CSV table of C-alpha atoms in Angstrom, one decimal:
chain,number,residue,atom,x,y,z
A,1,MET,CA,90.4,-70.1,83.5
A,2,ALA,CA,88.8,-68.6,79.6
A,3,HIS,CA,86.0,-67.4,79.1
A,4,GLU,CA,84.0,-70.2,76.9
A,5,ALA,CA,81.1,-67.3,75.9
A,6,LYS,CA,79.9,-64.6,77.9
A,7,ILE,CA,79.5,-63.4,81.5
A,8,VAL,CA,76.0,-62.2,82.2
A,9,ARG,CA,75.2,-60.2,85.1
A,10,GLU,CA,71.4,-59.7,86.0
A,11,MET,CA,70.4,-56.2,88.0
A,12,ASP,CA,67.0,-54.9,89.0
A,13,TRP,CA,66.7,-51.7,87.1
A,14,ASN,CA,63.4,-51.1,88.4
A,15,ASN,CA,65.6,-50.1,91.8
A,16,ASP,CA,66.5,-46.7,92.1
A,17,PHE,CA,70.0,-46.7,91.1
A,18,GLY,CA,71.9,-43.1,91.0
A,19,MET,CA,72.9,-41.6,87.5
A,20,ASN,CA,76.4,-42.7,87.4
A,21,THR,CA,75.7,-46.3,88.4
A,22,VAL,CA,73.1,-46.0,85.1
A,23,LEU,CA,75.8,-44.8,83.1
A,24,SER,CA,78.6,-47.4,84.1
A,25,HIS,CA,76.0,-50.3,83.4
A,26,PHE,CA,72.7,-50.0,82.7
A,27,GLY,CA,72.5,-52.4,79.4
A,28,GLU,CA,75.4,-53.8,79.7
A,29,GLY,CA,74.3,-57.4,81.5
A,30,GLU,CA,76.0,-59.5,78.9
A,31,LYS,CA,79.3,-59.2,78.9
A,32,ILE,CA,81.0,-61.1,75.5
A,33,LEU,CA,84.0,-63.2,76.7
A,34,GLY,CA,84.2,-61.2,79.9
A,35,ALA,CA,85.0,-58.1,78.2
A,36,VAL,CA,84.4,-54.9,80.6
A,37,THR,CA,83.9,-53.1,77.7
A,38,PRO,CA,81.3,-53.8,75.2
A,39,PRO,CA,82.6,-54.5,71.7
A,40,ILE,CA,82.0,-53.0,68.5
A,41,PHE,CA,79.2,-54.8,65.9
A,42,GLN,CA,80.9,-53.0,63.1
A,43,ASN,CA,79.0,-54.7,60.7
A,44,SER,CA,76.3,-53.7,58.1
A,45,LEU,CA,73.7,-56.9,58.4
A,46,PHE,CA,72.9,-59.6,60.5
A,47,VAL,CA,72.2,-63.2,59.3
A,48,PHE,CA,69.4,-66.1,60.5
A,49,ASP,CA,69.3,-70.0,60.4
A,50,THR,CA,66.1,-69.6,58.5
A,51,VAL,CA,64.5,-67.2,55.9
A,52,GLU,CA,61.2,-67.1,58.7
A,53,GLU,CA,63.5,-65.9,61.6
A,54,LEU,CA,65.0,-63.1,59.0
A,55,PHE,CA,61.7,-62.2,58.0
A,56,ASP,CA,60.5,-61.9,61.6
A,57,SER,CA,62.9,-59.7,62.6
A,58,MET,CA,62.5,-57.1,59.8
A,59,THR,CA,58.8,-57.4,60.4
A,60,ASN,CA,58.2,-57.7,64.4
A,61,HIS,CA,60.8,-56.2,66.3
A,62,PRO,CA,61.9,-52.6,64.6
A,63,GLY,CA,64.8,-51.3,66.8
A,64,GLY,CA,64.3,-54.5,68.9
A,65,PRO,CA,66.5,-57.0,70.0
A,66,LYS,CA,66.8,-59.2,66.4
A,67,HIS,CA,68.6,-56.6,64.7
A,68,HIS,CA,68.5,-57.2,60.6
A,69,TYR,CA,70.0,-54.1,59.0
A,70,SER,CA,72.8,-51.5,60.4
A,71,ARG,CA,70.9,-49.2,58.8
A,72,MET,CA,67.8,-49.6,60.9
A,73,SER,CA,69.4,-50.3,63.9
A,74,ASN,CA,72.5,-52.6,65.5
A,75,PRO,CA,73.7,-53.7,68.9
A,76,THR,CA,76.4,-51.0,69.7
A,77,VAL,CA,73.9,-48.3,69.0
A,78,ASP,CA,71.2,-49.9,70.7
A,79,LEU,CA,73.2,-49.9,74.3
A,80,ALA,CA,73.6,-46.3,73.9
A,81,GLU,CA,70.0,-45.6,72.9
A,82,LYS,CA,69.0,-47.5,76.2
A,83,LYS,CA,71.0,-46.1,78.5
A,84,ILE,CA,70.2,-42.3,76.9
A,85,ALA,CA,66.3,-43.2,77.1
A,86,LYS,CA,67.0,-44.7,80.6
A,87,LEU,CA,68.7,-41.0,81.5
A,88,GLU,CA,65.7,-39.1,79.8
A,89,GLY,CA,63.1,-40.9,81.6
A,90,ALA,CA,61.4,-41.9,78.1
A,91,ASP,CA,60.6,-45.3,76.8
A,92,ALA,CA,62.6,-45.1,73.8
A,93,CYS,CA,65.4,-43.5,72.2
A,94,LYS,CA,67.1,-43.1,68.3
A,95,LEU,CA,70.3,-42.3,67.4
A,96,GLY,CA,71.3,-39.9,64.4
A,97,GLY,CA,74.5,-39.1,62.3
A,98,SER,CA,74.6,-35.4,63.9
A,99,GLY,CA,72.3,-33.5,65.9
A,100,MET,CA,70.5,-31.9,63.4
A,101,ALA,CA,69.7,-35.3,61.9
A,102,SER,CA,67.9,-36.0,64.9
A,103,ILE,CA,66.4,-32.5,65.2
A,104,VAL,CA,64.7,-33.0,61.8
A,105,VAL,CA,63.6,-36.3,61.9
A,106,ALA,CA,62.1,-35.0,65.0
A,107,ILE,CA,60.4,-32.5,63.3
A,108,MET,CA,59.5,-34.3,60.4
A,109,SER,CA,57.5,-37.2,62.5
A,110,CYS,CA,55.2,-34.1,63.2
A,111,ILE,CA,54.4,-32.5,60.1
A,112,GLU,CA,52.6,-32.7,56.8
A,113,ALA,CA,51.7,-29.9,53.8
A,114,GLY,CA,50.3,-26.7,55.4
A,115,SER,CA,51.2,-27.0,58.6
A,116,HIS,CA,52.3,-24.6,61.3
A,117,ILE,CA,55.4,-24.6,63.9
A,118,VAL,CA,55.9,-22.4,66.4
A,119,THR,CA,59.6,-21.7,67.9
A,120,LEU,CA,61.9,-19.3,69.1
A,121,ASP,CA,63.8,-16.4,67.3
A,122,THR,CA,66.8,-17.5,69.1
A,123,ALA,CA,66.5,-21.2,68.1
A,124,TYR,CA,70.0,-23.0,66.6
A,125,GLY,CA,70.3,-20.9,63.7
A,126,PRO,CA,70.4,-24.3,61.2
A,127,VAL,CA,67.4,-25.4,62.9
A,128,ARG,CA,65.4,-21.7,61.9
A,129,SER,CA,66.6,-22.2,58.5
A,130,PHE,CA,65.5,-25.5,57.9
A,131,ILE,CA,62.1,-24.7,59.1
A,132,SER,CA,62.0,-21.4,57.5
A,133,ASP,CA,63.4,-21.9,54.0
A,134,TYR,CA,63.6,-25.7,53.6
A,135,LEU,CA,60.3,-26.9,54.8
A,136,ASN,CA,58.4,-23.7,53.5
A,137,ARG,CA,59.1,-25.4,49.9
A,138,PHE,CA,56.1,-27.4,51.2
A,139,GLY,CA,53.6,-25.1,52.4
A,140,VAL,CA,54.9,-25.4,56.0
A,141,THR,CA,54.9,-21.9,58.0
A,142,VAL,CA,56.4,-21.1,61.4
A,143,THR,CA,55.5,-18.0,63.5
A,144,TYR,CA,58.7,-16.9,65.7
A,145,VAL,CA,58.3,-15.8,69.5
A,146,ASP,CA,60.8,-14.7,72.0
A,147,GLY,CA,59.7,-17.6,74.5
A,148,LEU,CA,59.9,-15.0,77.3
A,149,CYS,CA,56.3,-14.5,77.8
A,150,THR,CA,54.8,-18.2,77.4
A,151,ASP,CA,51.2,-16.5,76.8
A,152,ASP,CA,52.4,-14.6,73.8
A,153,LEU,CA,54.1,-18.3,73.0
A,154,LEU,CA,50.7,-20.2,73.5
A,155,ASP,CA,48.8,-17.0,71.8
A,156,ALA,CA,50.9,-18.2,68.3
A,157,ILE,CA,49.4,-21.5,68.1
A,158,ARG,CA,46.8,-21.8,65.4
A,159,PRO,CA,44.4,-24.4,64.0
A,160,GLU,CA,46.8,-25.5,61.6
A,161,THR,CA,50.0,-26.0,64.2
A,162,LYS,CA,51.8,-29.6,64.3
A,163,LEU,CA,54.5,-28.9,66.8
A,164,VAL,CA,55.7,-26.3,69.0
A,165,TYR,CA,59.5,-27.0,69.0
A,166,LEU,CA,61.8,-25.4,72.0
A,167,GLU,CA,64.8,-24.4,73.5
A,168,SER,CA,65.6,-24.3,77.4
A,169,PRO,CA,68.1,-22.3,77.3
A,170,SER,CA,68.0,-20.7,73.7
A,171,SER,CA,70.9,-20.5,71.7
A,172,ILE,CA,73.4,-17.4,72.4
A,173,LEU,CA,70.7,-15.6,74.2
A,174,PHE,CA,70.2,-18.6,76.7
A,175,ARG,CA,66.4,-17.9,77.4
A,176,LEU,CA,64.2,-19.9,79.0
A,177,GLN,CA,60.6,-21.2,78.8
A,178,ASP,CA,58.3,-22.4,81.0
A,179,VAL,CA,58.1,-25.8,79.7
A,180,GLY,CA,56.0,-27.3,81.8
A,181,ARG,CA,53.1,-24.9,81.5
A,182,ILE,CA,54.0,-24.8,77.6
A,183,ALA,CA,53.7,-28.7,77.4
A,184,LYS,CA,50.2,-28.9,79.3
A,185,VAL,CA,48.3,-26.5,77.0
A,186,CYS,CA,49.9,-28.1,73.4
A,187,LYS,CA,48.6,-31.6,75.3
A,188,GLU,CA,45.5,-30.1,75.9
A,189,LYS,CA,45.6,-28.7,72.1
A,190,GLY,CA,46.6,-31.6,70.3
A,191,VAL,CA,49.9,-29.8,69.6
A,192,ALA,CA,53.2,-32.0,69.7
A,193,THR,CA,56.5,-30.6,71.7
A,194,ALA,CA,60.0,-31.2,70.8
A,195,MET,CA,62.6,-29.5,72.9
A,196,ASP,CA,66.6,-29.4,72.5
A,197,ASN,CA,68.4,-30.5,75.7
A,198,THR,CA,71.6,-30.5,74.4
A,199,TYR,CA,72.8,-27.3,77.1
A,200,ASN,CA,71.4,-29.2,80.0
A,201,THR,CA,71.8,-33.0,79.5
A,202,PRO,CA,69.8,-35.5,81.7
A,203,VAL,CA,72.2,-34.4,84.6
A,204,HIS,CA,70.3,-30.8,84.8
A,205,MET,CA,67.0,-31.4,83.2
A,206,ASN,CA,64.3,-34.1,82.3
A,207,PRO,CA,62.0,-32.4,79.6
A,208,HIS,CA,59.7,-35.3,79.5
A,209,LYS,CA,59.3,-34.7,83.4
A,210,PHE,CA,57.5,-31.8,82.3
A,211,GLY,CA,55.3,-33.0,79.9
A,212,ILE,CA,57.5,-32.5,76.6
A,213,ASP,CA,56.7,-35.6,73.5
A,214,MET,CA,60.4,-35.5,71.9
A,215,VAL,CA,63.8,-34.5,73.7
A,216,CYS,CA,66.4,-34.1,71.1
A,217,HIS,CA,70.3,-33.4,71.8
A,218,SER,CA,73.3,-33.0,69.6
A,219,ALA,CA,75.6,-36.1,71.3
A,220,THR,CA,78.4,-34.0,69.6
A,221,LYS,CA,78.2,-32.0,72.7
A,222,TYR,CA,78.3,-32.8,76.6
A,223,LEU,CA,76.9,-36.7,75.6
A,224,GLY,CA,79.8,-37.7,73.9
A,225,GLY,CA,82.3,-34.8,75.5
A,226,HIS,CA,85.3,-35.5,73.6
A,227,SER,CA,85.1,-33.7,70.7
A,228,ASP,CA,85.5,-36.9,68.4
A,229,ILE,CA,81.9,-38.2,67.3
A,230,THR,CA,79.3,-36.2,65.5
A,231,ALA,CA,75.8,-37.8,67.0
A,232,GLY,CA,72.4,-36.2,67.5
A,233,VAL,CA,69.1,-38.1,70.2
A,234,VAL,CA,65.5,-38.2,69.9
A,235,THR,CA,63.9,-39.7,72.6
A,236,GLY,CA,59.8,-39.9,73.4
A,237,SER,CA,57.4,-43.0,73.7
A,238,ARG,CA,57.9,-46.2,72.3
A,239,GLU,CA,55.1,-45.2,69.9
A,240,ARG,CA,56.5,-42.2,68.6
A,241,ILE,CA,60.1,-43.6,68.2
A,242,ASP,CA,59.1,-46.6,66.5
A,243,LYS,CA,56.8,-44.4,64.4
A,244,ILE,CA,60.1,-42.6,63.5
A,245,GLN,CA,62.2,-45.7,63.0
A,246,ARG,CA,59.4,-46.8,60.3
A,247,ASN,CA,59.5,-43.7,58.6
A,248,GLU,CA,62.4,-41.0,59.1
A,249,ILE,CA,65.2,-43.2,60.0
A,250,ALA,CA,64.2,-45.8,57.7
A,251,TYR,CA,64.1,-43.1,54.5
A,252,PHE,CA,66.7,-40.7,55.4
A,253,GLY,CA,69.0,-43.6,56.5
A,254,SER,CA,70.3,-41.5,59.7
A,255,LEU,CA,71.5,-43.8,61.7
A,256,LEU,CA,74.4,-43.4,64.3
A,257,HIS,CA,77.0,-45.5,62.7
A,258,PRO,CA,78.5,-48.3,65.1
A,259,PHE,CA,81.9,-46.9,65.9
A,260,SER,CA,80.4,-43.6,66.7
A,261,ALA,CA,78.0,-45.4,69.0
A,262,TRP,CA,81.2,-47.1,71.0
A,263,LEU,CA,82.4,-43.8,71.5
A,264,LEU,CA,79.2,-42.1,72.9
A,265,ASN,CA,79.3,-45.3,74.9
A,266,ARG,CA,82.8,-44.3,76.2
A,267,GLY,CA,81.9,-40.2,76.8
A,268,LEU,CA,78.6,-41.4,78.8
A,269,ARG,CA,80.6,-42.9,81.5
A,270,THR,CA,82.1,-39.8,82.6
A,271,LEU,CA,79.1,-37.3,81.8
A,272,THR,CA,78.1,-36.7,85.4
A,273,LEU,CA,82.0,-35.9,86.4
A,274,ARG,CA,82.6,-33.6,83.0
A,275,MET,CA,79.3,-31.5,83.9
A,276,LYS,CA,79.7,-30.9,87.4
A,277,ARG,CA,83.5,-29.2,86.1
A,278,HIS,CA,82.1,-27.4,83.1
A,279,GLU,CA,79.6,-25.8,85.4
A,280,ALA,CA,82.2,-24.9,88.3
A,281,THR,CA,84.5,-23.5,85.6
A,282,GLY,CA,81.6,-21.8,83.7
A,283,ASN,CA,80.3,-20.1,86.4
A,284,THR,CA,83.4,-18.9,87.8
A,285,VAL,CA,84.3,-17.2,84.5
A,286,ALA,CA,81.3,-15.6,83.8
A,287,GLY,CA,81.1,-14.6,87.5
A,288,TRP,CA,84.8,-12.4,86.7
A,289,LEU,CA,83.8,-11.6,83.3
A,290,GLU,CA,80.6,-9.8,84.6
A,291,ASP,CA,82.8,-7.9,86.9
A,292,GLN,CA,84.9,-6.2,83.7
A,293,PRO,CA,84.8,-2.6,82.8
A,294,GLU,CA,84.8,-3.7,79.1
A,295,ILE,CA,81.3,-5.8,79.6
A,296,GLU,CA,78.0,-4.6,79.0
A,297,ARG,CA,76.2,-8.5,80.0
A,298,VAL,CA,77.0,-11.8,80.2
A,299,HIS,CA,74.0,-14.0,79.5
A,300,HIS,CA,74.5,-17.3,81.8
A,301,VAL,CA,72.1,-18.8,83.5
A,302,GLY,CA,74.2,-20.1,86.6
A,303,LEU,CA,74.7,-16.6,87.5
A,304,PRO,CA,72.9,-14.7,90.7
A,305,SER,CA,72.1,-12.2,88.3
A,306,PHE,CA,70.4,-14.4,85.5
A,307,SER,CA,67.0,-12.2,84.7
A,308,GLN,CA,64.9,-15.7,84.8
A,309,ARG,CA,66.9,-16.9,88.1
A,310,GLU,CA,63.4,-18.4,89.7
A,311,LEU,CA,62.3,-20.2,86.5
A,312,TYR,CA,65.7,-21.6,86.2
A,313,HIS,CA,65.8,-23.2,89.7
A,314,SER,CA,62.2,-24.5,89.0
A,315,MET,CA,63.4,-26.5,86.0
A,316,MET,CA,67.2,-27.4,86.2
A,317,SER,CA,69.4,-28.6,88.6
A,318,GLY,CA,72.6,-27.0,87.6
A,319,SER,CA,74.2,-25.1,84.5
A,320,GLY,CA,77.1,-25.4,82.6
A,321,GLY,CA,80.4,-24.4,80.6
A,322,LEU,CA,78.4,-22.0,77.6
A,323,PHE,CA,77.4,-18.6,77.8
A,324,SER,CA,77.5,-15.5,75.7
A,325,PHE,CA,79.0,-11.8,76.6
A,326,GLU,CA,78.1,-8.2,75.0
A,327,PRO,CA,80.9,-6.1,75.0
A,328,LYS,CA,80.5,-2.6,75.5
A,329,CYS,CA,82.8,-1.8,72.4
A,330,GLN,CA,80.6,-2.8,69.6
A,331,ASP,CA,83.1,-2.5,67.1
A,332,GLU,CA,83.5,-6.3,65.2
A,333,ALA,CA,87.2,-5.7,64.1
A,334,LYS,CA,87.8,-5.3,67.9
A,335,ILE,CA,85.9,-8.5,68.9
A,336,ARG,CA,87.8,-10.3,66.4
A,337,ALA,CA,90.8,-8.8,67.5
A,338,PHE,CA,90.2,-9.7,71.2
A,339,ILE,CA,89.1,-13.3,70.3
A,340,ASN,CA,92.4,-14.0,68.1
A,341,LYS,CA,94.5,-12.5,70.8
A,342,LEU,CA,93.0,-15.7,73.2
A,343,GLU,CA,95.8,-18.7,73.4
A,344,ILE,CA,93.6,-21.1,75.5
A,345,PHE,CA,90.5,-20.6,74.0
A,346,GLY,CA,90.0,-22.0,70.4
A,347,LYS,CA,88.3,-20.8,67.4
A,348,GLY,CA,85.6,-23.1,66.7
A,349,ILE,CA,81.6,-23.2,66.6
A,350,SER,CA,81.2,-26.4,68.4
A,351,TRP,CA,80.7,-27.0,72.2
A,352,GLY,CA,80.7,-29.3,74.7
A,353,GLY,CA,84.3,-31.0,74.7
A,354,PHE,CA,87.1,-31.2,76.7
A,355,GLU,CA,88.7,-27.9,74.9
A,356,SER,CA,87.6,-24.2,75.6
A,357,LEU,CA,86.5,-22.3,72.5
A,358,ALA,CA,85.4,-18.3,71.8
A,359,VAL,CA,83.6,-17.7,68.8
A,360,PRO,CA,82.0,-14.1,67.5
A,361,LEU,CA,78.3,-13.5,67.1
A,362,GLN,CA,75.5,-11.3,65.9
A,363,MET,CA,72.0,-11.3,66.9
A,364,GLN,CA,69.0,-9.3,66.4
A,365,PRO,CA,66.2,-11.0,68.4
A,366,LEU,CA,62.7,-10.1,67.8
A,367,ASN,CA,63.2,-7.2,71.0
A,368,TYR,CA,66.1,-6.0,69.8
A,369,LEU,CA,66.1,-3.0,68.2
A,370,GLU,CA,69.3,-3.3,66.5
A,371,PRO,CA,71.8,-5.7,66.0
A,372,LYS,CA,74.0,-6.8,68.9
A,373,GLN,CA,77.7,-8.2,68.6
A,374,LEU,CA,78.1,-11.1,70.9
A,375,VAL,CA,81.3,-13.2,72.0
A,376,ARG,CA,80.2,-16.7,72.8
A,377,LEU,CA,82.4,-18.8,75.1
A,378,PHE,CA,82.8,-22.5,76.4
A,379,THR,CA,84.7,-23.2,79.1
A,380,GLY,CA,86.3,-26.7,78.6
A,381,LEU,CA,88.1,-28.8,81.2
A,382,GLU,CA,90.9,-26.4,81.7
A,383,ASP,CA,91.5,-24.7,84.9
A,384,ALA,CA,89.3,-21.8,85.6
A,385,PRO,CA,92.7,-19.6,86.2
A,386,ASP,CA,94.0,-19.8,83.2
A,387,LEU,CA,91.1,-19.3,81.4
A,388,ILE,CA,90.8,-15.9,83.1
A,389,ALA,CA,94.1,-15.2,83.1
A,390,ASP,CA,93.6,-15.8,78.8
A,391,LEU,CA,90.9,-13.2,78.6
A,392,GLU,CA,92.2,-10.7,81.1
A,393,ALA,CA,95.4,-10.4,78.3
A,394,ALA,CA,92.8,-9.7,75.4
A,395,LEU,CA,90.1,-7.7,77.0
A,396,PRO,CA,92.3,-4.2,76.9
A,397,LEU,CA,91.8,-4.6,72.9
A,398,LEU,CA,88.0,-4.0,73.6
A,399,HIS,CA,88.7,-0.5,74.7
C-alpha cells in the first residue's frame, strides 16, 4: 500500500539514548512519504495561507518550526542544528557557511567598540588575524597567552574584557587549557567564554558541561567527514543563539545552505565510527614517528608522553587523527622535499575527512625563542601500515 502522506514515529528523547541512536534518529520523527532519509528543502522562502500567519512566523518563532526565509532558518538546516545541539548538550545551535563564519558570529555577539579579548597565541591563524587586524579597526584589543598556565590566562582579564576564546587542544601545538576552571572564573567576572571544539567533536568532549557559554566547530572537518562541504557550528543557550540569529545571522547572511546541511546530516550518522578509526590510526602513526631518529618531538594528545596527559584524561575521552611533529632537521627545503615525497598523504590545509594530509608549518609561540619548522599530519581512513610505509620512505630526506 502506498504511503499517502507521512509516517510519524515519536520517541521519548528524555530517555538516556546513546550517541549513535541520537545520530541516527533524533529530530527525524516525521518520515515524509515514508522516506528513511529526510528530503532536502532546497527553497529560499515559505508561503502561508494568511498574512497573519506569515507575520507570526517572522516575529514569534525565530529558528523554530515556522520557517519563512532560508536566510534565517530552513527545515533541512534545522534538523542538523537539533542533532548537534543534542550532542553538545546545548539548548540550541546555528549553522554557518564555514567554521570561520560561525566563530566570527560567536565573537561578534559578545563584543562592542573598545572591548578586550583574551585568547591563545596558538589559536587558529585566521581567528587571530580577525581579532588582531579586523577588530582592531573598531578599537577591540587582545591579549595572547599560551594557555598552559591558567593563572596567567585569568590574570590577563581586564575590566573591559568581554570574551575569553579557547581552543583545547590548540592549533598545531595541541596545548590544553583547564577549561572548567577558566569557565568558572569567567562566569564570576561576567566574561563570556567560547571554545573551538572541532578537534574533539562531541564524541570526545562537551565544553558546555565544563561551563563554556558557546561552542564552535568547523563542521567542514569531522562532523561532515567527507571533504565535500564547508560548514560551521555555534551552540549555546537558547537566549544566546536567538540573539545571534536576530543579529549576526540576520545581518551577515551566513546561515548554512540546505544542500550542505543535508550532506552534514549524512556525515553525522557515521561520526562515532569514523572518530574511533581516526583515533586508532592517529595514535599508531604518531607513536611510530616518536621512535624515529629524524624526529625531535611529536605533538599529539593521544601519546602517553603528552606533557598534559593528566589534564587530557580529566576533560577528554579520546583523541583524533590530527597532530604535528618537529623534525630535527630544520631546513625548510628538506622538509618540503619530505612532504612532496609522500604518496598517500595529500598536500592540503584542511582535515577531518577520509583522506590523510600533510602540510609544513612554522610556529613561534610566546614561549619559543625562535620559529620552529613543523609538519602537521592528518591520518584519514586509510590503513595505518600503509601510512607508516609512506612516511618511512620519505624520512631519509630529513637527514
